[in-house]
PDB file of C-alpha atoms in Angstrom:
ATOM      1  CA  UNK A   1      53.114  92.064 191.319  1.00  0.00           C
ATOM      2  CA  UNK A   2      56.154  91.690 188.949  1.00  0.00           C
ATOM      3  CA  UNK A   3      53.890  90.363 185.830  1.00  0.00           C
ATOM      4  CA  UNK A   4      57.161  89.728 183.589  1.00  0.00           C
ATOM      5  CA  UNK A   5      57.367  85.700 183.484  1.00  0.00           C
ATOM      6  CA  UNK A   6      59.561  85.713 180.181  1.00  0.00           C
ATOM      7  CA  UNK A   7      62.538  85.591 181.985  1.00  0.00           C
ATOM      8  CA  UNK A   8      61.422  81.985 184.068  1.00  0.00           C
ATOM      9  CA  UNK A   9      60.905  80.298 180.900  1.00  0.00           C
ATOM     10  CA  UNK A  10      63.424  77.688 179.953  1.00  0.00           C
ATOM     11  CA  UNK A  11      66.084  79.940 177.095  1.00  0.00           C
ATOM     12  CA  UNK A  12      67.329  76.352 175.561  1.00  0.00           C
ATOM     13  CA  UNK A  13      63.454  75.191 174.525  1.00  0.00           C
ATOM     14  CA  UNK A  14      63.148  75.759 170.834  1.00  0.00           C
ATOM     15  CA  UNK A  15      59.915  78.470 169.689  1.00  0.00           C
ATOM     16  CA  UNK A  16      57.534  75.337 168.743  1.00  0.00           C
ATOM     17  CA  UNK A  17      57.906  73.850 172.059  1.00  0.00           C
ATOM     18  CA  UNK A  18      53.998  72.505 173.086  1.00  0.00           C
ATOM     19  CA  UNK A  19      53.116  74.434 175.911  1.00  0.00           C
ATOM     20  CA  UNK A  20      49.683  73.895 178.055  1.00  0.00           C
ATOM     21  CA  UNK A  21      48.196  76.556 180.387  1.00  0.00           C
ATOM     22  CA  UNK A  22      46.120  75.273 183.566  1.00  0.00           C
ATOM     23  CA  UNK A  23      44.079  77.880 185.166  1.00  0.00           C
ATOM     24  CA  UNK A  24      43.222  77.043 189.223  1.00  0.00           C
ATOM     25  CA  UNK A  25      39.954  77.705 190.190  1.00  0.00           C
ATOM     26  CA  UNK A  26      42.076  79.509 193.348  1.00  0.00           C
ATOM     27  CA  UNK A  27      45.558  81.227 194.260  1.00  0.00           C
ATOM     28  CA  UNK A  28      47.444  78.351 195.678  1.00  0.00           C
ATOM     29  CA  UNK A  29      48.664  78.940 198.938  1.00  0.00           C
ATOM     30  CA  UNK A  30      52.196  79.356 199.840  1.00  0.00           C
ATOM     31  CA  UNK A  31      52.798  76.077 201.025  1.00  0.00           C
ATOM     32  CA  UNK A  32      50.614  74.269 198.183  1.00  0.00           C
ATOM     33  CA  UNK A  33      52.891  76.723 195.974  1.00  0.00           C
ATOM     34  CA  UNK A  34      55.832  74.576 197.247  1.00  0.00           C
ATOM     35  CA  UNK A  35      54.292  71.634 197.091  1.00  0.00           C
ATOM     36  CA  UNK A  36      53.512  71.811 193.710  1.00  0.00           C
ATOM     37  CA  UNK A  37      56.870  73.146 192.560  1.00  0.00           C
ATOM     38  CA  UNK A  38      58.341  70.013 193.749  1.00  0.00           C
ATOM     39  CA  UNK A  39      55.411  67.880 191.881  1.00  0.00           C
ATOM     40  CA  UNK A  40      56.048  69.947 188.633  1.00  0.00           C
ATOM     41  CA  UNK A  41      59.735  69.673 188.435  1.00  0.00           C
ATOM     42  CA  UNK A  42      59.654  65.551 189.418  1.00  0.00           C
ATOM     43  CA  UNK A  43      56.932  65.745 186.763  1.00  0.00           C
ATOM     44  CA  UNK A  44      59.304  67.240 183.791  1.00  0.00           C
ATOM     45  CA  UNK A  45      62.246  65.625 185.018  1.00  0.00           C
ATOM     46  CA  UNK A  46      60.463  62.290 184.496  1.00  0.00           C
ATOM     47  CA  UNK A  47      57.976  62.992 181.630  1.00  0.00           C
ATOM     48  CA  UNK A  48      58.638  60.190 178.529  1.00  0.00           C
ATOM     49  CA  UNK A  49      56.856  59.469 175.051  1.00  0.00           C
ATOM     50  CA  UNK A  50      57.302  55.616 174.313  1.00  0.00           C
ATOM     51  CA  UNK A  51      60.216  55.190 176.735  1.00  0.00           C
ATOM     52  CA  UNK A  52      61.866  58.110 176.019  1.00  0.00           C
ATOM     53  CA  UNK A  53      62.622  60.925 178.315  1.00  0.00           C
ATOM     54  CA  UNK A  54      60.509  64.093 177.138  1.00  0.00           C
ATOM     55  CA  UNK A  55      62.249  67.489 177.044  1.00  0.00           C
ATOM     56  CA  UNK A  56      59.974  68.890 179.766  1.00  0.00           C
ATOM     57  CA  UNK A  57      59.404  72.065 182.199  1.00  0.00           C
ATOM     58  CA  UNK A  58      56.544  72.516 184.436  1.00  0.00           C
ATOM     59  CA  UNK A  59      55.969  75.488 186.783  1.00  0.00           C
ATOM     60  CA  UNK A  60      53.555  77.223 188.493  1.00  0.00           C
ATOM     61  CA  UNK A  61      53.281  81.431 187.713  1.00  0.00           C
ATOM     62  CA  UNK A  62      51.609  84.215 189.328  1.00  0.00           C
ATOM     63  CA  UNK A  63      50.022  81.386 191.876  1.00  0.00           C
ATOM     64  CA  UNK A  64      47.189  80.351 190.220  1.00  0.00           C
ATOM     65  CA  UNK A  65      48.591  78.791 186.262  1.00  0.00           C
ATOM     66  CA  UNK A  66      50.364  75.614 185.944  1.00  0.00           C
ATOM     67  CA  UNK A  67      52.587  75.778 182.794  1.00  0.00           C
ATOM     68  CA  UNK A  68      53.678  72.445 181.077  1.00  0.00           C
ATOM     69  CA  UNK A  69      56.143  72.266 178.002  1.00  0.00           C
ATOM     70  CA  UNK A  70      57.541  69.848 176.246  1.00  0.00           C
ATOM     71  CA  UNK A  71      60.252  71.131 173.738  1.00  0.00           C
ATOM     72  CA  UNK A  72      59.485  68.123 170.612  1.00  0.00           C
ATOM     73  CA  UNK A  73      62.960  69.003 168.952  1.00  0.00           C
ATOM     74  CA  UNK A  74      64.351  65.717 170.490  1.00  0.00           C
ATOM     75  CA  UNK A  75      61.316  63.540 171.343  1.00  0.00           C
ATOM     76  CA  UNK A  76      57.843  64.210 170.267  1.00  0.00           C
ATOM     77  CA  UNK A  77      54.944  63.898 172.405  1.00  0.00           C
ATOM     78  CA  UNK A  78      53.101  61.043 172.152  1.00  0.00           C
ATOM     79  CA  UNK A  79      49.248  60.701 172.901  1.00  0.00           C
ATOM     80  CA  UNK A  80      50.406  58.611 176.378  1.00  0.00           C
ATOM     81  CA  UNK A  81      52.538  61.445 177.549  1.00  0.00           C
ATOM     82  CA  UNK A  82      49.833  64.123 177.223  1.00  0.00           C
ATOM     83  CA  UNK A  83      47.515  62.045 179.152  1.00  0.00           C
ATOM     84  CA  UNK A  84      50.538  61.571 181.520  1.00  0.00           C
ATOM     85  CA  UNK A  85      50.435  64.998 181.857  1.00  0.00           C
ATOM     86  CA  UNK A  86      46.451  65.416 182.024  1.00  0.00           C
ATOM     87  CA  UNK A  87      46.473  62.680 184.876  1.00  0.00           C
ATOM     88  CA  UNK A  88      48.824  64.813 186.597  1.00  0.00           C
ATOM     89  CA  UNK A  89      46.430  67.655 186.645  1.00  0.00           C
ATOM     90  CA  UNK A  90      43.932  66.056 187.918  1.00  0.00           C
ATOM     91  CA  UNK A  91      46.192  64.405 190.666  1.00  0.00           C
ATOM     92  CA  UNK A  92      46.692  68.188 191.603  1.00  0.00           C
ATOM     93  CA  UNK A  93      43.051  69.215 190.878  1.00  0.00           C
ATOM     94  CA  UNK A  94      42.514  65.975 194.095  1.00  0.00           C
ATOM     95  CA  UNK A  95      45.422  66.961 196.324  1.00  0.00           C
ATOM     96  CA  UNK A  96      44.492  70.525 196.454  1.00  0.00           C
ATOM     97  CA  UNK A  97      40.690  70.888 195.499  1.00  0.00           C
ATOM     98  CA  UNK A  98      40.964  73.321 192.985  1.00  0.00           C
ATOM     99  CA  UNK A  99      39.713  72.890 189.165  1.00  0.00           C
ATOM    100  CA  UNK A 100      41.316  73.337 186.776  1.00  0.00           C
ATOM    101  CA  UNK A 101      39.991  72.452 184.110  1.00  0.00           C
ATOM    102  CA  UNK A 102      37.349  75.055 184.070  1.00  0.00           C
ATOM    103  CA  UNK A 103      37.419  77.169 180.376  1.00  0.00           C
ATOM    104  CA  UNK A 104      34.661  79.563 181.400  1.00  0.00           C
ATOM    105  CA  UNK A 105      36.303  80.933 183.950  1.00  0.00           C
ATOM    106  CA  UNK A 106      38.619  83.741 182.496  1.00  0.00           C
ATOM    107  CA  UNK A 107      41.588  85.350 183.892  1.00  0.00           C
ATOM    108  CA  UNK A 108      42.473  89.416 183.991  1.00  0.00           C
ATOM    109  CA  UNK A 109      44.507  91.536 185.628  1.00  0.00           C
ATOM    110  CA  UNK A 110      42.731  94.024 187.843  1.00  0.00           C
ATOM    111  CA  UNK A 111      44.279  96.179 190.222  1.00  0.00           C
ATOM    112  CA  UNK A 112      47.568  94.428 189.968  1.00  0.00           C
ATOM    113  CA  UNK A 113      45.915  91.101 190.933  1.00  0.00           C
ATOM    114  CA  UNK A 114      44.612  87.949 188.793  1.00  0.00           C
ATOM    115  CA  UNK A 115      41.187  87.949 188.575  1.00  0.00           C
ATOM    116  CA  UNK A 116      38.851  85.263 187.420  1.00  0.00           C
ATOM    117  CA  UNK A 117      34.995  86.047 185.758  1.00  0.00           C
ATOM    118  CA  UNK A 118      32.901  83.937 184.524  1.00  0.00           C
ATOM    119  CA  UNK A 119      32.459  84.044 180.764  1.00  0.00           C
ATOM    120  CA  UNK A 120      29.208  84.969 181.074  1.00  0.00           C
ATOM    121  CA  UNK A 121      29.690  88.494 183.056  1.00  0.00           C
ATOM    122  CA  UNK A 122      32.532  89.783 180.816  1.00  0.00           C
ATOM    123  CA  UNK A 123      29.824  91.917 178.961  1.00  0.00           C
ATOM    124  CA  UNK A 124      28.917  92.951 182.149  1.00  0.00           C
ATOM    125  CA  UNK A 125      32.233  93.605 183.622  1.00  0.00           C
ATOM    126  CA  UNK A 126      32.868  96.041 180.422  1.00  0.00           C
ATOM    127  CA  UNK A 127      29.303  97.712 180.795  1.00  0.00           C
ATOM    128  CA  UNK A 128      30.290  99.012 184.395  1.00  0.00           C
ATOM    129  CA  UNK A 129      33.822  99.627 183.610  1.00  0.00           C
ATOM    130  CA  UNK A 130      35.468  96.880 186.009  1.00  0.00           C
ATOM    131  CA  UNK A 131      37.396  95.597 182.814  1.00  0.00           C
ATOM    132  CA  UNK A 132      37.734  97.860 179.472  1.00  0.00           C
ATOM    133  CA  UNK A 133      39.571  97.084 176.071  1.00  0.00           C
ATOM    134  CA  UNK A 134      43.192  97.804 177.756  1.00  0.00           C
ATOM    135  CA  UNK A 135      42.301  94.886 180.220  1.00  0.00           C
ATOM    136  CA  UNK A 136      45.544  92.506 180.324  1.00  0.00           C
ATOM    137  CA  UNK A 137      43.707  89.107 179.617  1.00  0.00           C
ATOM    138  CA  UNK A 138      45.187  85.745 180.167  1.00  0.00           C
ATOM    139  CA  UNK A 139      44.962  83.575 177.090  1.00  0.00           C
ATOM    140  CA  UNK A 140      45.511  80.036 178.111  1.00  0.00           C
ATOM    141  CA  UNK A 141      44.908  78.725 174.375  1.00  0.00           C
ATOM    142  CA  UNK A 142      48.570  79.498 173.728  1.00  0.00           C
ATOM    143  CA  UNK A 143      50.043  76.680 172.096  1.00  0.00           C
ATOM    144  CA  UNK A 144      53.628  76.974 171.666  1.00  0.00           C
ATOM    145  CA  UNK A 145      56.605  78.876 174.115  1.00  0.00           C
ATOM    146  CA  UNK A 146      56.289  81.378 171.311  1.00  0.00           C
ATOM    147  CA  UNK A 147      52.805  82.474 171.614  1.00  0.00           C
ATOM    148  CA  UNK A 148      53.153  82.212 175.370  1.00  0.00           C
ATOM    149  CA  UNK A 149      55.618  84.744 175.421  1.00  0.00           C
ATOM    150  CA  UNK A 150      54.103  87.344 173.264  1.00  0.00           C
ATOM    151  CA  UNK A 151      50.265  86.205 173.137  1.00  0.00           C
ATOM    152  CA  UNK A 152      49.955  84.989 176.591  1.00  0.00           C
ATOM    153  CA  UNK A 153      49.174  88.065 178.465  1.00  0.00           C
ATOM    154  CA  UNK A 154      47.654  90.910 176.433  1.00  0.00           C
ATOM    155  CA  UNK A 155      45.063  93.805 176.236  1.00  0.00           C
ATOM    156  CA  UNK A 156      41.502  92.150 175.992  1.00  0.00           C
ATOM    157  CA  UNK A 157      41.258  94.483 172.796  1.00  0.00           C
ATOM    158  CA  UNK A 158      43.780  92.081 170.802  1.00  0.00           C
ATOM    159  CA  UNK A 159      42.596  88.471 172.376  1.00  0.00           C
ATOM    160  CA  UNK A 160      40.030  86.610 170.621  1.00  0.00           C
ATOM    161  CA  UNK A 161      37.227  87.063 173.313  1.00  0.00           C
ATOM    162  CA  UNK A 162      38.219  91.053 172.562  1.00  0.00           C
ATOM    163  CA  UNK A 163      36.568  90.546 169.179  1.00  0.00           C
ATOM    164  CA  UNK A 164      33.851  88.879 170.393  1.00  0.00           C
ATOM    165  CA  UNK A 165      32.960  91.496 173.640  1.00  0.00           C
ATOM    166  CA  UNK A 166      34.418  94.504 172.002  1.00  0.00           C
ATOM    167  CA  UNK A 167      32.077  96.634 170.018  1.00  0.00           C
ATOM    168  CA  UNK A 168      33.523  96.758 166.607  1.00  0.00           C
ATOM    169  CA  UNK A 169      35.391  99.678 165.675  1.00  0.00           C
ATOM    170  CA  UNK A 170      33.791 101.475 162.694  1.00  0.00           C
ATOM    171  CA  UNK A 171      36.395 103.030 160.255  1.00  0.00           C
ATOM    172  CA  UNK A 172      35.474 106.875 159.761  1.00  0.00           C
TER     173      UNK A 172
END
């Protein structure tokens, strides 16, 4: 799978754009792929704060994340338009019976594929070597288009569940 997403992202959304990460419980489908596209983009293209139209860019990547942004340069986001945008999600969590909403359920990348495990079997996972510290780990707290782009998708050894899995390295 071509893993480099950088290039989808919108170039004329400023660094501190808000960005939200949805994880699916599932790959979407093909079809439901499509479906959603056009559900993301009628989204963005009609996303407002108070009235005004929000800077906005929704897509789906690698099948399985929905990516929101709202570049705040123009119009900030007010607390209607993120529920706007939460209602959304849960429109798609109904059409499609996925979650998405699920934060225990993590995301890697194992044999070129995303895989989800449950918080609680990470240890595990790392114990019998499914997953180790070089692990690319989805980290759907990004908050901005920055740290998507450069803290989205990294080794498990430099996320924040790294330093809590990870046994600390002793300096010798």
């Amino acid at each position: 799978m071509n893993w480099n997403f950088k290039e989808l992202l919108p170039e004329d959304f400023a660094p501190d754009s808000r960005v939200w990460v949805y994880q699916s419980s599932r790959l979407f489908t093909m079809g439901e792929a499509l479906q959603l596209e056009d559900l993301l983009n009628h989204f963005a293209a009609n996303w407002k704060s108070h009235g005004t139209p929000v800077k906005g860019f929704g897509t789906l990547f690698f099948g399985q994340f929905i990516i929101l942004m709202a570049d705040e340069s123009a119009t900030g986001v007010s607390g209607c338009s993120t529920d706007s945008s939460v209602r959304l999600i849960k429109d798609i969590e109904g059409i499609f019976k996925v979650h998405m909403f699920d934060r225990l359920n993590l995301a890697f990348v194992i044999k070129d594929k995303v895989q989800l495990l449950p918080q609680s079997q990470v240890k595990y996972a790392l114990e019998n070597k499914f997953i180790d510290e070089n692990t690319i780990f989805f980290n759907n707290v990004v908050q901005t288009k920055e740290e998507l782009e450069n803290n989205w998708m990294l080794p498990l050894k430099e996320s924040w569940l790294g330093k809590r899995v990870l046994p600390a390295k002793t300096e010798g």
